[in-house]
Short mmCIF file of C-alpha atoms in Angstrom, two decimals:
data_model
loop_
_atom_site.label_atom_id
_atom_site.label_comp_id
_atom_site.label_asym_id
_atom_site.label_seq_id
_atom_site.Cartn_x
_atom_site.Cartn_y
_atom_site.Cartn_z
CA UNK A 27 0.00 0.00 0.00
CA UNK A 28 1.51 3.18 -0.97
CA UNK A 29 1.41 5.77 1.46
CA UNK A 30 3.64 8.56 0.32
CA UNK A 31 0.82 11.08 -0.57
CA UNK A 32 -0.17 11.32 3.81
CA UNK A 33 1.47 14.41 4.90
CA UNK A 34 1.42 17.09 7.11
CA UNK A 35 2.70 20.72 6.39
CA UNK A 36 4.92 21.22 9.43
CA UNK A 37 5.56 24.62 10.59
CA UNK A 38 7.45 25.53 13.82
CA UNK A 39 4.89 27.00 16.31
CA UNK A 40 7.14 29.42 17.72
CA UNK A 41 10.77 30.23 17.61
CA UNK A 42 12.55 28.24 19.85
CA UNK A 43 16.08 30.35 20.74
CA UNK A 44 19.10 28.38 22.11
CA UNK A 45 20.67 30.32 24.73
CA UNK A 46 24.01 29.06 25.18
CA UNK A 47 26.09 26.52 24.51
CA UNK A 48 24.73 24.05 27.40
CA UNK A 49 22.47 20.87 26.03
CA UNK A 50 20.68 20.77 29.35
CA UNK A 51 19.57 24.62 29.80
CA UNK A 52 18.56 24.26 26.01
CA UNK A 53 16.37 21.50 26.73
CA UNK A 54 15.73 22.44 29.72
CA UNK A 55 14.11 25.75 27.72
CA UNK A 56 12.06 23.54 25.22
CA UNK A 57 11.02 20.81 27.83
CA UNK A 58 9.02 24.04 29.16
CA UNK A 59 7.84 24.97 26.17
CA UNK A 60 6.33 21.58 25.42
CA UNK A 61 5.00 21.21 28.91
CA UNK A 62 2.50 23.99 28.28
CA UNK A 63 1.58 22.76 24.85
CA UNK A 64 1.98 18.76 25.11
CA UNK A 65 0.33 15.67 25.77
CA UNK A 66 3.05 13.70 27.89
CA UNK A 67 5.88 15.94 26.64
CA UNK A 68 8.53 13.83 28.70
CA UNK A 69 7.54 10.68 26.42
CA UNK A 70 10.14 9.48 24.42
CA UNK A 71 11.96 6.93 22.41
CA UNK A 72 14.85 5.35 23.76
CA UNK A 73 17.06 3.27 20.93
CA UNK A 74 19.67 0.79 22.37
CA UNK A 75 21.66 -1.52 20.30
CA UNK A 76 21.52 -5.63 20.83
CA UNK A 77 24.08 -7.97 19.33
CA UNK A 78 22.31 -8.21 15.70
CA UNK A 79 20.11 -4.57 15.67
CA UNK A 80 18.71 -1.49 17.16
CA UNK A 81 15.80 -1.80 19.22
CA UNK A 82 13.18 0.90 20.16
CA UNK A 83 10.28 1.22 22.60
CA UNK A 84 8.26 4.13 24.21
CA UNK A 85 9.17 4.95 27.82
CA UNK A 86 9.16 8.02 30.13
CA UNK A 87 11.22 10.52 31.49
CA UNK A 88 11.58 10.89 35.04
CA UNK A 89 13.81 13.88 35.92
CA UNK A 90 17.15 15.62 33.86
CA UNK A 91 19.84 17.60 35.54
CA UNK A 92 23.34 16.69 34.43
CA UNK A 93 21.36 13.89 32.50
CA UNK A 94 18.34 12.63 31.89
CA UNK A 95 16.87 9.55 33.89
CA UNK A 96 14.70 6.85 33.08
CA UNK A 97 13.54 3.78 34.82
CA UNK A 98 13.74 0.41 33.59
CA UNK A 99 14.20 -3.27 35.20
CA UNK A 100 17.52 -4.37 34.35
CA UNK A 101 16.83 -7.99 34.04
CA UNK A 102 14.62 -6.53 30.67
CA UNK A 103 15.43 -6.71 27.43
CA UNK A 104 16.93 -2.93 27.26
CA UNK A 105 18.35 -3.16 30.49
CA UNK A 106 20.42 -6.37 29.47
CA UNK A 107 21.21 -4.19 26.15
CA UNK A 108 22.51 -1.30 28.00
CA UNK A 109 24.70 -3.39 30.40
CA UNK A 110 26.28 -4.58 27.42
CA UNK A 111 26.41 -1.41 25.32
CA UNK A 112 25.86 1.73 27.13
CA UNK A 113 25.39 3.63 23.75
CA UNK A 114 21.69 5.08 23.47
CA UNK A 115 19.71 7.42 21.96
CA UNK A 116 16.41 9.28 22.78
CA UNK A 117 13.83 10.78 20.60
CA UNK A 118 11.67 13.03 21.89
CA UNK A 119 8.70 13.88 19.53
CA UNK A 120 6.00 16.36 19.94
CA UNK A 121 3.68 16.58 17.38
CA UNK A 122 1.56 19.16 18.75
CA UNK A 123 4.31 21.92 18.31
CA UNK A 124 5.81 20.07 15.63
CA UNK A 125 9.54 19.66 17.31
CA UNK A 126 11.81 17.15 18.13
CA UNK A 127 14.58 16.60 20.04
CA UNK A 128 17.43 13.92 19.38
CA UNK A 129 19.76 12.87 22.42
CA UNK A 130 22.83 10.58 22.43
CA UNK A 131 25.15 9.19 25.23
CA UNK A 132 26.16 6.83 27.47
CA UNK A 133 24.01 5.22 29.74
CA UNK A 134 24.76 4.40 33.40
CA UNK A 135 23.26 3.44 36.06
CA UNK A 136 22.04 5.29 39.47
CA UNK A 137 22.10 5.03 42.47
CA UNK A 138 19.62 1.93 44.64
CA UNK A 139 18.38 4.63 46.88
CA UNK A 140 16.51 6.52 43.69
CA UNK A 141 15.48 3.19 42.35
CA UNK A 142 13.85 2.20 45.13
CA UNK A 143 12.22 5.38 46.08
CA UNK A 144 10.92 5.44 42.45
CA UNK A 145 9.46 1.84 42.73
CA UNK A 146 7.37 3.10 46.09
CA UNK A 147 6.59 6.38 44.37
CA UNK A 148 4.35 4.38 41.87
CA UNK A 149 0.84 3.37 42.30
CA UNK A 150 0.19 -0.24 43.92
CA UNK A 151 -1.15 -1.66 40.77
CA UNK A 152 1.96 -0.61 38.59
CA UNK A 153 4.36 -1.46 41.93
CA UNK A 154 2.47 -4.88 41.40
CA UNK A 155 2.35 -5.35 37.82
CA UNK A 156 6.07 -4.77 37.87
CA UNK A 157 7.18 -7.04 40.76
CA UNK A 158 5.10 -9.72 39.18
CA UNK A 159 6.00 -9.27 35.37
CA UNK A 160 9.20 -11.02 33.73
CA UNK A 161 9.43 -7.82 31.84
CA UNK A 162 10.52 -8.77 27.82
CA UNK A 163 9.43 -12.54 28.68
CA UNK A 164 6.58 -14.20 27.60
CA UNK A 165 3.99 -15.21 30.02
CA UNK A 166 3.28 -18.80 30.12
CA UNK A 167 -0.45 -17.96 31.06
CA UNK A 168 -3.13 -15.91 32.21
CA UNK A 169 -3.34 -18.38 35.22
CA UNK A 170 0.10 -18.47 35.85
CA UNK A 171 0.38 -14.50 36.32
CA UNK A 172 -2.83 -14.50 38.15
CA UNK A 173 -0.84 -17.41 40.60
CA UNK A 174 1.83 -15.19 41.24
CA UNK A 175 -0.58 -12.26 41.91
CA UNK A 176 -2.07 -14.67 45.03
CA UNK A 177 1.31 -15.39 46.50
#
């Protein structure tokens, strides 16, 4: 099916000024911008790299300072691809302004205190879902998961 004719005419919405030379205060400048105008403007793509190919999935920014931190198991598939390459990208994409914003670095990880203090920062029902869920694994069964939920 060809698709080439679907298009949008995008326009920047306003003019977005970089300040100095600093990656953070410049994002740090559009975040704000897209806060006002976005639906979940710290949704993003994070790309890491396995042994054969990229991989990319939707996740969510928690905080930036001299970085910017996400939250992920490390038993998952990208955490077991960022313990083995630390090389990542982000893609921040908000349509309603019509900007993006590409990031690339090295991932590392933070410190247990945050991760914890994350985990109990959560509701109970996505504290649960996480503590029960093999995250990247396939679930043998509906009644298996809903086993685990009774223990």
């Amino acid at each position: 099916m060809k698709i080439g004719s679907t298009r949008t005419d995008y326009k920047l919405k306003k003019k977005l000024i970089i300040k100095n030379n600093n990656p953070i205060d410049t994002f740090d400048y559009w975040y704000k911008n897209a806060a006002k105008l976005v639906t979940e403007p710290n949704a993003f793509c994070l790309s890491t790299i396995n042994n054969k190919s990229p991989e990319s999935r939707m996740m969510l920014l928690k905080d930036y300072d001299d970085g910017f931190t996400f939250f992920t198991n490390i038993l998952s598939n990208k955490g077991i691809e960022l313990m083995e390459n630390k090389n990542c990208s982000m893609n921040f994409w908000w349509k309603e302004i019509h900007q993006q914003v590409r990031i690339s670095g090295i991932c590392k990880l933070i410190k247990t205190d945050s991760t914890k203090e994350y985990f109990y920062s959560r509701p109970k029902g996505s504290q649960i879902a996480a503590y029960l869920s093999n995250q990247s694994k396939r679930i043998a069964s509906y009644e298996t998961l809903i086993k685990k939920y009774k223990k």
